[in-house]
Coordinates of C-alpha atoms and ligand atoms in Angstrom, one line a residue:
X1 CA 17.5 -11.8 -33.1
X2 CA 19.0 -8.7 -31.4
X3 CA 22.7 -9.1 -30.5
X4 CA 23.9 -10.0 -27.1
X5 CA 26.3 -7.5 -25.3
X6 CA 28.6 -10.4 -24.3
X7 CA 29.1 -12.2 -27.6
X8 CA 33.1 -12.0 -27.7
X9 CA 33.8 -15.5 -26.3
X10 CA 31.3 -17.5 -27.9
X11 CA 31.7 -19.2 -31.2
X12 CA 27.9 -19.7 -31.7
X13 CA 24.7 -17.6 -31.3
X14 CA 22.7 -18.4 -28.2
X15 CA 19.8 -20.7 -28.9
X16 CA 16.5 -18.8 -29.4
X17 CA 14.9 -20.6 -26.7
X18 CA 17.6 -19.7 -24.3
X19 CA 17.5 -16.0 -25.4
X20 CA 13.6 -16.1 -24.9
X21 CA 14.1 -17.7 -21.5
X22 CA 16.7 -15.3 -20.4
X23 CA 15.4 -12.1 -21.6
X24 CA 13.8 -9.6 -19.3
X25 CA 12.9 -6.8 -21.7
X26 CA 9.2 -7.7 -21.4
X27 CA 9.1 -6.4 -17.8
X28 CA 12.3 -4.5 -17.4
X29 CA 11.5 -1.9 -20.1
X30 CA 9.6 -0.1 -17.4
X31 CA 12.8 1.0 -16.0
X32 CA 14.0 2.6 -19.1
X33 CA 13.7 6.3 -18.2
X34 CA 15.4 5.5 -14.9
X35 CA 18.3 3.3 -16.8
X36 CA 18.8 6.4 -19.0
X37 CA 19.0 8.7 -16.1
X38 CA 21.8 6.6 -14.4
X39 CA 23.6 6.2 -17.5
X40 CA 23.7 9.9 -18.0
X41 CA 25.0 10.6 -14.5
X42 CA 27.5 7.7 -14.8
X43 CA 28.7 9.4 -18.2
X44 CA 29.0 12.8 -16.7
X45 CA 31.1 11.4 -13.7
X46 CA 33.4 9.4 -16.1
X47 CA 34.3 12.7 -17.9
X48 CA 34.6 14.6 -14.6
X49 CA 37.3 12.1 -13.7
X50 CA 38.9 12.2 -17.1
X51 CA 38.0 8.6 -17.7
X52 CA 36.2 9.5 -21.0
X53 CA 36.5 12.9 -23.0
X54 CA 34.0 15.6 -22.4
X55 CA 33.2 15.2 -26.1
X56 CA 32.1 11.6 -25.7
X57 CA 30.2 12.4 -22.4
X58 CA 28.3 15.1 -24.4
X59 CA 27.7 12.8 -27.3
X60 CA 26.2 10.2 -24.7
X61 CA 23.9 12.7 -23.1
X62 CA 22.7 14.1 -26.4
X63 CA 22.1 10.5 -27.6
X64 CA 20.2 9.5 -24.4
X65 CA 18.1 12.6 -24.9
X66 CA 17.3 11.9 -28.5
X67 CA 16.4 8.1 -27.5
X68 CA 14.3 9.6 -24.6
X69 CA 12.6 12.1 -27.1
X70 CA 11.9 9.4 -29.9
X71 CA 10.4 7.0 -27.5
X72 CA 8.1 9.6 -26.1
X73 CA 7.0 10.6 -29.8
X74 CA 6.8 7.0 -30.8
X75 CA 9.4 7.4 -33.5
X76 CA 11.4 4.7 -31.6
X77 CA 10.0 1.4 -30.2
X78 CA 11.5 -0.9 -27.6
X79 CA 12.9 -4.0 -29.3
X80 CA 11.1 -7.0 -27.8
X81 CA 14.1 -9.1 -29.0
X82 CA 16.7 -7.3 -26.8
X83 CA 18.1 -9.2 -23.9
X84 CA 17.2 -6.6 -21.5
X85 CA 16.5 -2.8 -21.2
X86 CA 20.1 -2.0 -20.5
X87 CA 21.2 -3.8 -23.7
X88 CA 18.6 -1.9 -25.7
X89 CA 19.7 1.5 -24.5
X90 CA 23.2 0.8 -25.0
X91 CA 22.8 -0.6 -28.5
X92 CA 20.4 2.0 -29.6
X93 CA 22.9 4.7 -28.3
X94 CA 25.7 3.1 -30.1
X95 CA 23.9 3.0 -33.3
X96 CA 23.3 6.7 -33.1
X97 CA 26.6 7.9 -31.7
X98 CA 29.1 5.4 -32.5
X99 CA 32.2 4.8 -30.5
X100 CA 31.2 7.2 -27.7
X101 CA 28.3 4.9 -27.0
X102 CA 30.7 2.0 -26.6
X103 CA 32.5 3.9 -23.9
X104 CA 29.3 4.4 -21.6
X105 CA 29.7 1.1 -20.0
X106 CA 33.4 1.7 -18.7
X107 CA 33.7 0.9 -15.2
X108 CA 30.0 -0.3 -14.8
X109 CA 28.5 -3.6 -15.0
X110 CA 24.8 -4.5 -15.6
X111 CA 24.8 -5.9 -12.0
X112 CA 25.4 -2.4 -10.5
X113 CA 23.2 -0.8 -13.3
X114 CA 20.0 -3.0 -12.6
X115 CA 20.6 -2.6 -8.8
X116 CA 20.4 1.2 -9.5
X117 CA 17.6 0.9 -11.8
X118 CA 15.3 -0.9 -9.7
X119 CA 16.0 1.5 -6.8
X120 CA 15.3 4.5 -9.0
X121 CA 12.1 3.0 -10.5
X122 CA 10.7 2.0 -7.1
X123 CA 11.5 5.2 -5.5
X124 CA 9.2 6.9 -8.1
X125 CA 6.5 4.1 -7.8
X126 CA 6.5 4.3 -4.0
X127 CA 5.9 8.0 -4.1
X128 CA 2.9 7.5 -6.4
X129 CA 1.6 4.8 -4.0
X130 CA 2.0 7.2 -1.0
X131 CA 0.1 10.0 -3.0
X132 CA -2.8 7.5 -3.7
X133 CA -2.8 6.6 0.1
X134 CA -3.1 10.3 1.0
X135 CA -6.1 10.7 -1.3
X136 CA -7.9 7.7 0.3
X137 CA -7.2 8.9 3.8
X138 CA -8.7 12.3 2.9
X139 CA -11.9 10.6 1.6
X140 CA -12.2 8.7 4.8
X141 CA -11.8 11.8 6.8
X142 CA -14.7 13.4 4.8
X143 CA -16.9 10.4 5.2
X144 CA -16.2 10.2 8.9
X145 CA -16.8 14.0 9.5
X146 CA -20.4 13.5 8.0
X147 CA -20.9 10.6 10.2
X148 CA -19.7 11.6 13.8
X149 CA -23.3 11.3 15.1
X150 CA -24.2 7.9 13.2
X151 CA -24.5 5.6 15.9
X152 CA -24.0 2.0 14.9
X153 CA -23.1 -1.2 16.8
X154 CA -19.2 -1.9 17.2
X155 CA -18.6 -5.5 17.1
X156 CA -16.3 -8.2 18.6
X157 CA -16.4 -11.8 17.2
X158 CA -18.9 -10.2 14.6
X159 CA -21.5 -10.0 17.5
X160 CA -22.9 -6.6 18.5
X161 CA -20.8 -5.3 21.4
X162 CA -20.7 -1.6 22.2
X163 CA -22.1 1.6 20.5
X164 CA -19.6 3.4 18.2
X165 CA -20.3 5.9 15.4
X166 CA -19.6 5.1 11.8
X167 CA -17.2 8.1 11.8
X168 CA -15.2 6.3 14.5
X169 CA -15.2 3.1 12.4
X170 CA -14.0 5.0 9.2
X171 CA -11.2 6.7 11.2
X172 CA -9.8 3.3 12.4
X173 CA -8.9 2.6 8.8
X174 CA -7.6 6.1 8.3
X175 CA -5.1 5.5 10.9
X176 CA -4.1 2.1 9.4
X177 CA -3.5 3.8 6.2
X178 CA -1.4 6.5 7.7
X179 CA 0.9 3.9 9.2
X180 CA 1.0 2.4 5.7
X181 CA 2.0 5.7 4.3
X182 CA 4.8 5.9 7.1
X183 CA 6.0 2.5 6.1
X184 CA 6.2 3.1 2.6
X185 CA 8.2 6.4 3.2
X186 CA 10.4 4.8 5.6
X187 CA 11.2 1.9 3.1
X188 CA 11.8 4.4 0.4
X189 CA 14.1 6.5 2.7
X190 CA 16.3 3.3 3.2
X191 CA 16.0 2.4 -0.4
X192 CA 17.5 5.9 -1.1
X193 CA 20.3 5.8 1.5
X194 CA 22.8 3.5 -0.3
X195 CA 23.6 3.9 -4.1
X196 CA 25.0 0.8 -5.8
X197 CA 26.4 2.3 -8.9
X198 CA 30.2 2.1 -8.9
X199 CA 30.1 -1.5 -7.4
X200 CA 30.7 -3.0 -10.6
X201 CA 30.2 -6.6 -11.5
X202 CA 30.9 -7.5 -7.8
X203 CA 34.3 -6.2 -6.8
X204 CA 34.4 -2.6 -7.6
X205 CA 36.7 -1.3 -10.6
X206 CA 40.1 -0.2 -11.4
X207 CA 38.9 3.2 -12.8
X208 CA 39.0 6.2 -10.5
X209 CA 35.3 6.5 -10.1
X210 CA 33.8 9.3 -8.1
X211 CA 30.9 7.2 -6.3
X212 CA 30.0 10.1 -4.1
X213 CA 29.2 12.3 -7.1
X214 CA 27.0 9.6 -8.7
X215 CA 25.1 8.9 -5.5
X216 CA 24.5 12.6 -4.9
X217 CA 23.5 13.3 -8.3
X218 CA 20.9 10.4 -8.3
X219 CA 19.4 11.4 -4.9
X220 CA 21.1 9.0 -2.7
X221 CA 22.4 9.8 0.7
X222 CA 25.8 7.9 0.0
X223 CA 27.5 5.3 -2.0
X224 CA 26.9 1.8 -0.6
X225 CA 30.1 1.0 1.4
X226 CA 30.3 -2.6 0.0
X227 CA 30.3 -3.6 -3.6
X228 CA 29.2 -7.3 -3.1
X229 CA 26.1 -6.1 -1.0
X230 CA 25.5 -3.2 -3.5
X231 CA 24.9 -5.7 -6.4
X232 CA 23.4 -8.5 -4.7
X233 CA 20.8 -7.4 -2.1
X234 CA 17.2 -7.0 -2.9
X235 CA 16.1 -6.4 0.6
X236 CA 14.6 -3.1 -0.4
X237 CA 12.2 -4.8 -2.8
X238 CA 11.3 -7.2 0.1
X239 CA 10.7 -4.3 2.4
X240 CA 8.6 -2.4 -0.2
X241 CA 6.6 -5.7 -1.0
X242 CA 6.1 -6.1 2.8
X243 CA 4.7 -2.5 3.2
X244 CA 2.5 -2.9 0.1
X245 CA 1.3 -6.4 1.7
X246 CA 0.4 -4.8 4.9
X247 CA -1.5 -2.0 3.3
X248 CA -3.3 -4.6 1.0
X249 CA -4.2 -6.5 4.2
X250 CA -5.8 -3.1 5.7
X251 CA -7.7 -2.7 2.4
X252 CA -8.8 -6.2 2.5
X253 CA -10.3 -5.7 5.9
X254 CA -11.9 -2.5 4.8
X255 CA -13.3 -4.3 1.8
X256 CA -14.9 -7.1 4.0
X257 CA -16.6 -4.5 6.1
X258 CA -17.8 -2.8 3.0
X259 CA -19.2 -6.2 1.8
X260 CA -20.9 -6.8 5.0
X261 CA -22.2 -3.2 5.3
X262 CA -23.8 -3.1 1.9
X263 CA -25.5 -6.5 2.3
X264 CA -29.2 -6.7 3.0
X265 CA -28.4 -8.1 6.5
X266 CA -26.7 -4.9 7.5
X267 CA -27.6 -2.1 4.9
X268 CA -25.4 0.5 6.7
X269 CA -24.4 1.8 3.4
X270 CA -25.3 2.2 -0.2
X271 CA -22.7 1.9 -2.8
X272 CA -23.0 4.1 -5.9
X273 CA -24.2 2.3 -9.0
X274 CA -21.1 3.1 -10.8
X275 CA -19.1 1.1 -8.4
X276 CA -21.1 -2.0 -8.3
X277 CA -22.1 -4.7 -10.6
X278 CA -25.1 -6.6 -11.5
X279 CA -25.8 -10.4 -12.1
X280 CA -26.5 -11.8 -15.5
X281 CA -29.5 -13.9 -14.1
X282 CA -30.6 -12.2 -11.0
X283 CA -32.3 -9.0 -11.7
X284 CA -32.2 -7.6 -8.2
X285 CA -28.5 -7.9 -7.6
X286 CA -26.1 -5.2 -6.8
X287 CA -22.8 -6.7 -6.1
X288 CA -19.7 -5.0 -4.5
X289 CA -17.2 -6.8 -6.8
X290 CA -14.7 -4.2 -6.4
X291 CA -14.2 -4.9 -2.7
X292 CA -14.2 -8.6 -3.3
X293 CA -11.5 -8.3 -5.8
X294 CA -9.4 -6.3 -3.5
X295 CA -9.9 -9.1 -0.9
X296 CA -8.8 -11.7 -3.6
X297 CA -6.0 -9.5 -4.9
X298 CA -4.5 -9.2 -1.4
X299 CA -3.5 -12.9 -1.6
X300 CA -1.7 -12.4 -4.9
X301 CA 0.3 -9.6 -3.5
X302 CA 1.4 -11.9 -0.4
X303 CA 2.4 -14.2 -3.1
X304 CA 4.7 -11.6 -4.7
X305 CA 6.4 -11.0 -1.1
X306 CA 6.7 -14.6 -0.7
X307 CA 8.3 -15.0 -4.2
X308 CA 10.9 -12.6 -3.4
X309 CA 11.8 -13.9 0.1
X310 CA 12.1 -17.4 -1.3
X311 CA 14.1 -16.2 -4.4
X312 CA 16.6 -14.6 -2.1
X313 CA 16.9 -17.0 0.7
X314 CA 19.6 -19.3 -0.6
X315 CA 21.7 -17.0 -2.9
X316 CA 25.5 -16.9 -2.4
X317 CA 27.2 -13.5 -3.1
X318 CA 27.1 -11.7 -5.3
X319 CA 24.8 -11.4 -8.3
X320 CA 22.9 -14.5 -9.5
X321 CA 20.4 -14.5 -12.3
X322 CA 17.7 -15.7 -9.9
X323 CA 17.5 -12.0 -9.0
X324 CA 16.1 -11.1 -12.4
X325 CA 12.8 -12.6 -10.9
X326 CA 12.5 -9.6 -8.4
X327 CA 10.9 -7.3 -11.0
X328 CA 7.8 -9.0 -12.0
X329 CA 6.9 -9.8 -8.5
X330 CA 7.7 -6.2 -6.9
X331 CA 6.1 -4.4 -10.0
X332 CA 3.0 -6.7 -9.6
X333 CA 2.7 -5.8 -5.9
X334 CA 3.1 -2.0 -6.9
X335 CA 0.6 -2.3 -9.7
X336 CA -1.8 -4.2 -7.7
X337 CA -1.9 -1.9 -4.9
X338 CA -2.0 1.1 -7.1
X339 CA -5.1 -0.4 -9.0
X340 CA -6.7 -1.1 -5.8
X341 CA -6.3 2.5 -4.3
X342 CA -7.2 4.0 -7.8
X343 CA -10.7 2.1 -7.5
X344 CA -11.6 2.0 -3.9
X345 CA -11.0 5.7 -3.3
X346 CA -13.9 6.9 -5.6
X347 CA -15.9 3.9 -4.3
X348 CA -15.7 5.1 -0.8
X349 CA -16.1 8.8 -1.9
X350 CA -19.4 8.1 -3.6
X351 CA -20.7 5.6 -0.9
X352 CA -23.9 6.8 1.1
X353 CA -24.0 6.2 4.7
X354 CA -27.5 4.9 6.0
X355 CA -27.4 6.2 9.7
X356 CA -31.1 5.2 10.4
X357 CA -30.3 1.5 9.6
X358 CA -27.2 1.7 11.6
X359 CA -29.1 3.1 14.5
X360 CA -31.9 0.4 14.2
X361 CA -29.2 -2.3 14.3
X362 CA -27.7 -0.6 17.2
X363 CA -31.1 -0.7 19.1
X364 CA -30.7 -4.5 19.0
X365 CA -28.1 -6.8 20.6
X366 CA -28.0 -5.0 24.0
X367 CA -24.8 -3.0 23.0
X368 CA -25.6 -0.8 26.1
X369 CA -25.4 -3.7 28.6
X370 CA -22.1 -2.6 29.6
X371 CA -23.3 1.0 30.3
X372 CA -26.1 -0.6 32.3
X373 CA -23.5 -2.4 34.6
X374 CA -21.5 0.6 34.6
X375 CA -24.5 2.6 35.9
X376 CA -24.8 0.3 38.7
X377 CA -21.1 0.1 39.5
X378 CA -21.0 4.0 39.7
X379 CA -24.0 3.8 42.3
X380 CA -21.8 1.5 44.4
X381 CA -22.3 -2.1 43.3
X382 CA -19.1 -4.1 42.8
X383 CA -18.7 -4.3 39.0
X384 CA -18.7 -8.1 39.0
X385 CA -22.1 -8.1 40.7
X386 CA -23.4 -5.5 38.2
X387 CA -22.2 -7.5 35.4
X388 CA -24.0 -10.5 36.8
X389 CA -27.2 -8.8 37.5
X390 CA -27.0 -7.0 33.9
X391 CA -26.5 -10.4 32.5
X392 CA -29.8 -11.6 34.1
X393 CA -31.6 -8.7 33.0
X394 CA -30.5 -9.3 29.4
X395 CA -31.5 -12.8 29.6
X396 CA -35.1 -12.0 30.8
X397 CA -35.4 -9.4 28.1
X398 CA -34.5 -11.9 25.4
X399 CA -37.2 -14.3 27.1
X400 CA -39.6 -11.5 26.9
X401 CA -38.7 -10.5 23.5
X402 CA -37.6 -6.9 24.8
X403 CA -34.6 -4.7 24.9
X404 CA -33.3 -2.8 28.0
X405 CA -34.8 0.4 26.9
X406 CA -38.3 -1.1 27.0
X407 CA -38.1 -1.7 30.7
X408 CA -39.9 0.9 32.9
X409 CA -38.2 2.4 36.0
X410 CA -40.3 0.1 38.2
X411 CA -39.0 -2.8 36.3
X412 CA -35.4 -1.7 36.7
X413 CA -35.9 -1.1 40.3
X414 CA -37.3 -4.8 40.7
X415 CA -33.7 -5.8 39.9
X416 CA -32.0 -3.3 42.1
X417 CA -32.9 -0.4 44.4
X418 CA -29.8 1.5 43.1
X419 CA -31.7 2.1 39.7
X420 CA -33.3 5.5 39.5
X421 CA -35.1 7.2 36.4
X422 CA -31.7 8.4 35.2
X423 CA -31.0 4.9 34.1
X424 CA -32.8 5.5 31.0
X425 CA -30.7 8.3 29.9
X426 CA -27.6 6.2 31.1
X427 CA -28.5 3.4 28.6
X428 CA -29.7 5.8 25.7
X429 CA -27.3 4.8 22.8
X430 CA -26.1 8.4 22.0
X431 CA -25.4 9.0 25.4
X432 CA -23.6 5.7 25.5
X433 CA -21.4 6.7 22.8
X434 CA -20.8 10.2 24.1
X435 CA -20.1 8.8 27.5
X436 CA -17.1 7.0 26.3
X437 CA -15.0 10.1 26.4
X438 CA -11.6 8.3 27.0
X439 CA -9.1 9.4 24.7
X440 CA -9.5 7.9 21.2
X441 CA -13.1 6.8 21.9
X442 CA -16.1 7.2 19.7
X443 CA -17.5 10.6 20.8
X444 CA -18.0 13.1 18.1
X445 CA -15.5 15.2 19.7
X446 CA -12.9 12.6 19.7
X447 CA -13.7 11.7 16.0
X448 CA -13.5 15.3 15.0
X449 CA -10.0 15.7 16.6
X450 CA -8.8 12.4 14.9
X451 CA -9.9 13.8 11.7
X452 CA -8.0 17.0 12.4
X453 CA -4.8 15.1 13.3
X454 CA -5.2 12.6 10.3
X455 CA -5.8 15.5 7.7
X456 CA -2.7 17.4 9.2
X457 CA -0.6 14.4 8.7
X458 CA -2.0 14.0 5.2
X459 CA -1.2 17.7 4.5
X460 CA 2.4 17.3 6.0
X461 CA 3.0 14.8 3.5
X462 CA 1.6 16.8 0.6
X463 CA 3.7 19.9 1.6
X464 CA 6.9 17.7 1.9
X465 CA 6.1 16.4 -1.7
X466 CA 4.8 19.6 -3.3
X467 CA 6.4 20.1 -6.7
X468 CA 8.7 23.1 -6.4
Ligands
LIG1 N1 18.3 -8.5 -16.5 C1 19.3 -8.7 -15.5 C2 18.4 -8.6 -14.3 O1 17.4 -8.1 -14.1 C3 20.3 -7.7 -15.7 C4 21.5 -8.0 -14.9 C5 22.3 -8.9 -15.9 N2 23.5 -9.3 -15.2 C6 24.1 -10.5 -15.6 N3 25.2 -10.6 -15.0 N4 23.6 -11.3 -16.5 O2 19.0 -9.1 -13.3

């Protein structure tokens, strides 16, 4: 069994069951690069402040670099018996450079160290998620651009309601995802605002640390103003899990639509064979497993958020070991969203829209009834009366197994003298769509302008995060 960092006051080795129970190396090794980065900056600060010698700091930095190289080349493996990643790095370093390694932890605790490591790790992972969302938005914009004239029924209560286009529907999801992007960026900005390093175990330290220096070197706006808060809050994990949960909710709704759209009942889209699965018994089946899994995994991510909220709700200041449970939950949320985005983006990219089927569905269900009532209203009939009369017409059509477009001008006129020959154009589905020219509506021009705006937002993100 690997040694503990804290064995001085104990006369017995820790029971192996406690060691296994206590150990977090299985999941916190994910933070090893960030842990070493924090240690390097801490060591440099200790030397600048004259707390350790320059020679010791150099030995530490070289030692950390050699560990990093050896991990990358596979020469060094992470010891699964180490208590946690911090223990593993410090012990490996000390084995390599001797006493200088033992000086690294001066003026630091694993409590401020772990609070720093999670922030640094989640900062990187949040950025990667944001990049994935940008890719998905671009795919949605491309598909929407090809479908600005694909008239389909828009639904309320999953009942055919009014005409929209497929492009308009896809852009609704693009806007949701762009808000998710903002939420992730905002959570990350707050995560980067306060550096916990230098909080010590809970009450700061007697060494003359330069917390401003470490905060700046590690990319934070400032050191956190309160050491107790610095080591013991995990609100940034909760905030990120919450932004991730909302994004999963959006993906889950989109998934549900895809599941409906690719069913025989709708057949508005055809998914690429490479993104569907078959049945072991039913030869005809082509199932949208990917989107079903996204819908299913959304519940799991909500579970992660709940784990974090419940874990924190009764904790007194400052660090409590309960908080070690933060990592599995937040990493699972990050990994699940990443996995979903990685799969759904190419699925949507390869999906084929079937506008003829959308149009056929739009022709049924009286989705132009509002337009018929609006026609009468514009000719002077009060809207409530127009609504009632159109309702009567719909009811008669249903009884006669017809749609409004099947009625002749004479038949229209039998309902009201206000009807003229131009009513046929007024209830034409394309015209109904194009007539909804209010800002944000389904016209081709509106959808094209939405695409432009969304792509500009995506580009703005990319420009701000371009490698320099
Ligand atoms: N593995 C621990 C965690 O993730 C590191 C902090 C340990 N601190 C302590 N006082 N035992 O929370």
